[in-house]
């Protein structure tokens, strides 16, 4: 690890007035610094900032420094969010990782984390090693000729499905961005992963009030049941009235370059009977537009099956 300067501002204003890289739980940043993937000269420990609190009075408001484990066990947190958090990483990491940091975590693509291999996300213009390399864990949706890395966050998938927004603060003011719009597909600029502007800090996550989101779930398919990233995941919330789907929210992860909202699947569900047959018909288009790679041609079928499983669980 290269030498760096560490400071710990105690106000949001002081943090935003200082140029540097923000450190919360450190579960991503410290790893990447050890690998020399990230080499910040100035690190700002922001753990003393007043960015905590969970409010379920009208929807859900979460301070950006709230730890994942505390959010998961908090009463009133929608089941899909709680389940996604509990299936993320290990208990030790969940105790350290902040919700704001989780939403900004970098891809777990092995080529991105290996500074000896070409990676357009790490070194723009150098090439994407995964396209012709070992790509079983990589994306089939939202990809480009420049990058096929998957987005790593579990809870971001649930939050995108539930129309979450984030509040961003900078020295010039604050703004609110829908999380689905915050993330970017790689296109020709895979190094630009989101709409975070220089000097900005996530201060809060806001999920709109959605009474029927209490009927929600998160299904994660992975190679093992602990401490493993998703091969495919699905977050689902269903509003079922008189045996029919009045409304739906569906997003998938582990298969795309960002948390992937399935608006077409939602449209296909609305007004249909809440039956396995209807769920299978709607999920049949879940992987439309997919571009499988040499080692992950199983993923389109896995997406469809995972969405069906989540819909069945969410309808109970």
Protein backbone atom coordinates (compact mmCIF):
# COMPACT_ATOMS: atom_id res chain seq x y z
CA UNK A 1 0.00 0.00 0.00
CA UNK A 2 1.30 3.44 -0.90
CA UNK A 3 1.64 6.20 1.71
CA UNK A 4 -1.36 8.49 2.15
CA UNK A 5 -2.55 11.26 4.44
CA UNK A 6 -5.51 10.52 6.73
CA UNK A 7 -7.77 13.14 8.27
CA UNK A 8 -11.10 12.84 10.10
CA UNK A 9 -13.44 15.80 9.63
CA UNK A 10 -16.26 16.03 12.17
CA UNK A 11 -18.76 18.04 10.11
CA UNK A 12 -20.23 17.54 6.67
CA UNK A 13 -19.13 21.04 5.71
CA UNK A 14 -15.52 20.31 6.65
CA UNK A 15 -15.55 17.03 4.74
CA UNK A 16 -16.93 18.66 1.60
CA UNK A 17 -14.42 21.48 1.81
CA UNK A 18 -11.47 19.09 1.75
CA UNK A 19 -10.25 17.29 -1.36
CA UNK A 20 -9.76 13.58 -0.85
CA UNK A 21 -11.29 10.10 -0.93
CA UNK A 22 -14.04 9.36 1.59
CA UNK A 23 -13.64 6.37 3.91
CA UNK A 24 -16.62 4.89 5.79
CA UNK A 25 -16.52 1.16 6.59
CA UNK A 26 -13.51 0.66 4.35
CA UNK A 27 -14.63 -2.79 3.21
CA UNK A 28 -14.03 -1.89 -0.44
CA UNK A 29 -11.63 1.05 -0.37
CA UNK A 30 -9.00 -0.54 1.87
CA UNK A 31 -8.98 -3.75 -0.20
CA UNK A 32 -8.43 -1.82 -3.42
CA UNK A 33 -5.73 0.32 -1.83
CA UNK A 34 -3.87 -2.82 -0.77
CA UNK A 35 -4.01 -4.04 -4.37
CA UNK A 36 -2.90 -0.63 -5.72
CA UNK A 37 -6.08 -0.46 -7.78
CA UNK A 38 -6.86 2.79 -5.95
CA UNK A 39 -4.02 4.99 -4.72
CA UNK A 40 -5.53 8.07 -3.03
CA UNK A 41 -3.10 10.58 -1.58
CA UNK A 42 -5.59 11.93 0.96
CA UNK A 43 -8.21 9.80 2.72
CA UNK A 44 -11.03 11.41 4.71
CA UNK A 45 -12.43 9.24 7.50
CA UNK A 46 -16.08 10.38 7.63
CA UNK A 47 -17.33 8.13 10.41
CA UNK A 48 -17.74 11.05 12.82
CA UNK A 49 -20.20 12.82 10.50
CA UNK A 50 -23.86 13.02 11.62
CA UNK A 51 -25.14 10.84 8.79
CA UNK A 52 -26.94 8.14 10.75
CA UNK A 53 -30.51 7.30 11.60
CA UNK A 54 -33.30 5.11 10.23
CA UNK A 55 -36.78 6.62 9.96
CA UNK A 56 -39.79 4.55 8.86
CA UNK A 57 -42.43 7.17 9.65
CA UNK A 58 -43.27 7.93 6.02
CA UNK A 59 -41.51 5.51 3.74
CA UNK A 60 -37.89 4.82 4.65
CA UNK A 61 -35.02 7.23 5.23
CA UNK A 62 -31.56 5.88 6.00
CA UNK A 63 -28.48 7.90 6.91
CA UNK A 64 -25.58 7.04 4.60
CA UNK A 65 -23.33 5.92 7.46
CA UNK A 66 -25.80 3.41 8.87
CA UNK A 67 -24.24 -0.06 8.97
CA UNK A 68 -25.78 -2.77 6.85
CA UNK A 69 -26.41 -5.10 9.79
CA UNK A 70 -28.29 -2.41 11.72
CA UNK A 71 -30.54 -1.63 8.75
CA UNK A 72 -31.29 -5.30 8.11
CA UNK A 73 -32.64 -5.87 11.63
CA UNK A 74 -34.52 -2.58 11.96
CA UNK A 75 -38.32 -3.00 12.22
CA UNK A 76 -40.21 -1.45 9.35
CA UNK A 77 -37.49 -1.95 6.74
CA UNK A 78 -39.06 -3.54 3.66
CA UNK A 79 -38.37 -7.31 3.50
CA UNK A 80 -36.61 -7.15 0.11
CA UNK A 81 -34.10 -4.65 1.50
CA UNK A 82 -33.55 -6.55 4.74
CA UNK A 83 -33.14 -9.85 2.89
CA UNK A 84 -30.70 -8.37 0.37
CA UNK A 85 -28.59 -6.98 3.20
CA UNK A 86 -28.58 -10.25 5.14
CA UNK A 87 -27.42 -12.14 2.06
CA UNK A 88 -24.56 -9.71 1.46
CA UNK A 89 -21.00 -10.60 2.43
CA UNK A 90 -20.33 -11.93 5.95
CA UNK A 91 -21.66 -10.81 9.33
CA UNK A 92 -18.34 -9.14 10.12
CA UNK A 93 -18.41 -7.13 6.90
CA UNK A 94 -22.07 -6.20 7.37
CA UNK A 95 -21.17 -4.86 10.81
CA UNK A 96 -18.60 -2.54 9.23
CA UNK A 97 -19.99 -1.63 5.80
CA UNK A 98 -22.13 1.50 5.44
CA UNK A 99 -25.16 1.72 3.18
CA UNK A 100 -23.65 4.67 1.29
CA UNK A 101 -20.39 2.83 0.75
CA UNK A 102 -22.21 -0.30 -0.36
CA UNK A 103 -23.98 1.61 -3.11
CA UNK A 104 -20.62 2.93 -4.34
CA UNK A 105 -18.67 -0.30 -4.11
CA UNK A 106 -16.58 -1.21 -7.12
CA UNK A 107 -16.97 -4.29 -9.26
CA UNK A 108 -15.51 -7.59 -8.12
CA UNK A 109 -14.26 -8.36 -11.63
CA UNK A 110 -10.93 -10.14 -11.13
CA UNK A 111 -9.38 -8.29 -14.05
CA UNK A 112 -10.30 -4.91 -12.55
CA UNK A 113 -8.63 -5.95 -9.30
CA UNK A 114 -5.45 -7.23 -11.00
CA UNK A 115 -3.28 -4.25 -11.96
CA UNK A 116 -1.20 -6.49 -14.24
CA UNK A 117 -4.06 -7.08 -16.69
CA UNK A 118 -5.78 -4.70 -19.11
CA UNK A 119 -9.03 -3.18 -17.83
CA UNK A 120 -10.88 -0.25 -19.36
CA UNK A 121 -12.58 0.52 -16.06
CA UNK A 122 -9.23 0.88 -14.29
CA UNK A 123 -7.16 2.12 -17.21
CA UNK A 124 -9.38 3.53 -20.01
CA UNK A 125 -8.34 2.41 -23.47
CA UNK A 126 -6.31 -0.59 -22.30
CA UNK A 127 -8.96 -3.17 -23.25
CA UNK A 128 -11.35 -5.54 -21.47
CA UNK A 129 -9.67 -8.80 -20.48
CA UNK A 130 -12.94 -10.42 -19.43
CA UNK A 131 -14.52 -10.44 -22.87
CA UNK A 132 -12.16 -13.15 -24.10
CA UNK A 133 -11.11 -14.36 -20.66
CA UNK A 134 -12.76 -16.12 -17.74
CA UNK A 135 -16.21 -14.50 -17.69
CA UNK A 136 -18.57 -16.89 -15.93
CA UNK A 137 -19.48 -14.29 -13.29
CA UNK A 138 -19.79 -11.41 -15.75
CA UNK A 139 -22.72 -9.46 -17.15
CA UNK A 140 -25.06 -10.27 -20.02
CA UNK A 141 -27.20 -7.12 -19.81
CA UNK A 142 -26.09 -3.52 -20.23
CA UNK A 143 -22.69 -4.54 -21.56
CA UNK A 144 -20.53 -2.97 -24.25
CA UNK A 145 -17.37 -3.76 -26.18
CA UNK A 146 -15.52 -1.85 -23.46
CA UNK A 147 -16.75 -3.60 -20.31
CA UNK A 148 -18.79 -6.59 -19.13
CA UNK A 149 -18.26 -6.26 -15.36
CA UNK A 150 -21.25 -6.82 -13.09
CA UNK A 151 -22.39 -4.45 -10.38
CA UNK A 152 -21.63 -6.04 -7.03
CA UNK A 153 -24.25 -4.65 -4.63
CA UNK A 154 -27.17 -6.79 -3.47
CA UNK A 155 -29.12 -4.09 -1.68
CA UNK A 156 -28.85 -1.73 -4.67
CA UNK A 157 -31.00 -4.20 -6.62
CA UNK A 158 -33.74 -4.09 -3.98
CA UNK A 159 -33.50 -0.31 -3.72
CA UNK A 160 -33.75 0.17 -7.50
CA UNK A 161 -36.80 -2.10 -7.58
CA UNK A 162 -38.44 0.05 -4.89
CA UNK A 163 -37.74 3.38 -6.63
CA UNK A 164 -35.20 4.55 -4.05
CA UNK A 165 -33.48 7.91 -4.28
CA UNK A 166 -30.21 9.14 -2.82
CA UNK A 167 -29.35 12.58 -1.51
CA UNK A 168 -25.98 13.94 -2.60
CA UNK A 169 -24.22 16.84 -0.92
CA UNK A 170 -21.36 18.97 -2.18
CA UNK A 171 -19.79 22.31 -1.34
CA UNK A 172 -22.29 23.98 -3.71
CA UNK A 173 -25.46 22.37 -2.33
CA UNK A 174 -27.51 19.17 -2.34
CA UNK A 175 -29.43 17.26 -4.97
CA UNK A 176 -31.59 14.16 -5.09
CA UNK A 177 -31.17 11.48 -7.73
CA UNK A 178 -33.20 8.37 -8.42
CA UNK A 179 -30.88 5.44 -7.78
CA UNK A 180 -31.78 3.76 -11.07
CA UNK A 181 -30.68 6.91 -12.91
CA UNK A 182 -27.58 7.32 -10.74
CA UNK A 183 -25.90 4.19 -12.10
CA UNK A 184 -24.57 4.15 -15.67
CA UNK A 185 -24.00 1.41 -18.20
CA UNK A 186 -20.39 1.32 -19.43
CA UNK A 187 -20.81 2.31 -23.09
CA UNK A 188 -17.49 3.79 -24.23
CA UNK A 189 -16.70 5.17 -20.76
CA UNK A 190 -16.70 2.21 -18.33
CA UNK A 191 -14.58 4.18 -15.87
CA UNK A 192 -17.63 6.41 -15.25
CA UNK A 193 -19.80 4.10 -13.16
CA UNK A 194 -22.31 6.55 -11.76
CA UNK A 195 -23.42 10.16 -11.61
CA UNK A 196 -21.37 11.04 -8.53
CA UNK A 197 -19.71 14.39 -9.17
CA UNK A 198 -16.29 15.39 -7.83
CA UNK A 199 -16.48 16.28 -4.15
CA UNK A 200 -19.99 14.84 -3.67
CA UNK A 201 -20.99 12.65 -0.76
CA UNK A 202 -24.04 10.42 -0.35
CA UNK A 203 -25.82 11.61 2.78
CA UNK A 204 -29.12 9.71 2.75
CA UNK A 205 -31.06 6.92 1.06
CA UNK A 206 -34.79 7.51 0.67
CA UNK A 207 -37.34 4.84 -0.26
CA UNK A 208 -40.87 6.10 -1.01
CA UNK A 209 -43.75 4.83 1.09
CA UNK A 210 -45.18 1.74 -0.55
CA UNK A 211 -47.53 -0.18 1.73
CA UNK A 212 -47.57 -3.25 -0.44
CA UNK A 213 -43.76 -3.43 -0.42
CA UNK A 214 -44.21 -5.40 2.78
CA UNK A 215 -44.96 -8.18 0.29
CA UNK A 216 -41.48 -8.15 -1.19
CA UNK A 217 -38.53 -10.48 -1.35
CA UNK A 218 -34.97 -10.86 -2.57
CA UNK A 219 -33.74 -14.11 -4.09
CA UNK A 220 -30.01 -14.64 -4.55
CA UNK A 221 -28.56 -17.53 -6.56
CA UNK A 222 -24.88 -18.14 -5.87
CA UNK A 223 -22.30 -20.90 -5.88
CA UNK A 224 -22.39 -21.21 -2.11
CA UNK A 225 -24.69 -19.94 0.62
CA UNK A 226 -22.25 -17.66 2.44
CA UNK A 227 -19.90 -14.86 1.48
CA UNK A 228 -20.39 -15.13 -2.27
CA UNK A 229 -21.51 -12.74 -4.97
CA UNK A 230 -24.62 -13.42 -7.01
CA UNK A 231 -24.68 -15.39 -10.22
CA UNK A 232 -28.16 -13.92 -10.45
CA UNK A 233 -30.53 -12.23 -8.05
CA UNK A 234 -34.03 -10.78 -8.16
CA UNK A 235 -35.86 -8.25 -6.02
CA UNK A 236 -39.65 -8.32 -6.29
CA UNK A 237 -42.55 -6.46 -4.71
CA UNK A 238 -46.15 -7.35 -5.57
CA UNK A 239 -49.49 -5.66 -4.99
CA UNK A 240 -51.99 -8.50 -5.22
CA UNK A 241 -55.69 -7.73 -5.06
CA UNK A 242 -58.47 -10.27 -5.58
CA UNK A 243 -55.96 -12.81 -6.81
CA UNK A 244 -54.54 -10.51 -9.51
CA UNK A 245 -51.36 -8.44 -9.74
CA UNK A 246 -52.42 -4.81 -9.42
CA UNK A 247 -48.83 -3.54 -9.48
CA UNK A 248 -45.30 -4.92 -9.43
CA UNK A 249 -41.67 -3.97 -8.99
CA UNK A 250 -38.93 -6.22 -10.38
CA UNK A 251 -35.16 -5.79 -10.67
CA UNK A 252 -32.29 -8.23 -11.11
CA UNK A 253 -28.62 -8.29 -10.16
CA UNK A 254 -25.52 -10.38 -10.79
CA UNK A 255 -26.23 -10.33 -14.52
CA UNK A 256 -25.91 -6.67 -15.51
CA UNK A 257 -23.47 -3.78 -15.39
CA UNK A 258 -25.85 -1.96 -13.02
CA UNK A 259 -28.88 -2.99 -10.95
CA UNK A 260 -31.29 -3.88 -13.74
CA UNK A 261 -34.94 -2.81 -13.51
CA UNK A 262 -37.28 -5.01 -15.56
CA UNK A 263 -40.03 -2.57 -16.52
CA UNK A 264 -41.29 -4.82 -19.32
CA UNK A 265 -41.75 -7.70 -16.87
CA UNK A 266 -43.63 -5.39 -14.52
CA UNK A 267 -45.94 -4.35 -17.37
CA UNK A 268 -46.52 -7.99 -18.28
CA UNK A 269 -47.55 -8.79 -14.71
CA UNK A 270 -50.06 -6.00 -14.14
CA UNK A 271 -53.66 -7.18 -14.36
CA UNK A 272 -52.70 -10.84 -14.65
CA UNK A 273 -53.64 -13.61 -12.20
CA UNK A 274 -51.08 -14.15 -9.46
CA UNK A 275 -50.29 -17.65 -10.68
CA UNK A 276 -47.14 -19.54 -11.57
CA UNK A 277 -48.28 -19.62 -15.19
CA UNK A 278 -48.58 -15.81 -15.31
CA UNK A 279 -45.26 -15.41 -13.55
CA UNK A 280 -43.52 -17.70 -16.04
CA UNK A 281 -45.05 -15.85 -18.98
CA UNK A 282 -43.94 -12.46 -17.64
CA UNK A 283 -40.45 -13.75 -16.79
CA UNK A 284 -40.01 -15.15 -20.30
CA UNK A 285 -38.89 -11.68 -21.42
CA UNK A 286 -36.64 -11.00 -18.40
CA UNK A 287 -33.43 -11.63 -20.33
CA UNK A 288 -34.41 -9.94 -23.58
CA UNK A 289 -31.41 -8.17 -25.08
CA UNK A 290 -28.91 -10.35 -23.23
CA UNK A 291 -25.47 -10.89 -24.76
CA UNK A 292 -23.98 -14.02 -23.18
CA UNK A 293 -20.24 -14.58 -23.19
CA UNK A 294 -18.23 -17.75 -23.68
CA UNK A 295 -18.57 -18.93 -20.07
CA UNK A 296 -21.95 -17.55 -18.97
CA UNK A 297 -24.42 -18.70 -21.60
CA UNK A 298 -26.46 -20.24 -18.75
CA UNK A 299 -27.39 -16.83 -17.38
CA UNK A 300 -30.39 -15.89 -19.59
CA UNK A 301 -32.25 -19.02 -18.47
CA UNK A 302 -31.09 -18.44 -14.91
CA UNK A 303 -32.49 -14.89 -14.97
CA UNK A 304 -35.90 -16.17 -16.03
CA UNK A 305 -35.97 -18.90 -13.39
CA UNK A 306 -34.78 -16.57 -10.65
CA UNK A 307 -37.47 -14.00 -11.44
CA UNK A 308 -40.16 -16.71 -11.37
CA UNK A 309 -38.88 -17.99 -8.01
CA UNK A 310 -38.88 -14.45 -6.57
CA UNK A 311 -42.41 -13.80 -7.87
CA UNK A 312 -43.67 -17.00 -6.28
CA UNK A 313 -42.04 -16.12 -2.95
CA UNK A 314 -43.28 -12.54 -3.16
CA UNK A 315 -46.86 -13.63 -3.77
CA UNK A 316 -47.13 -15.70 -0.61
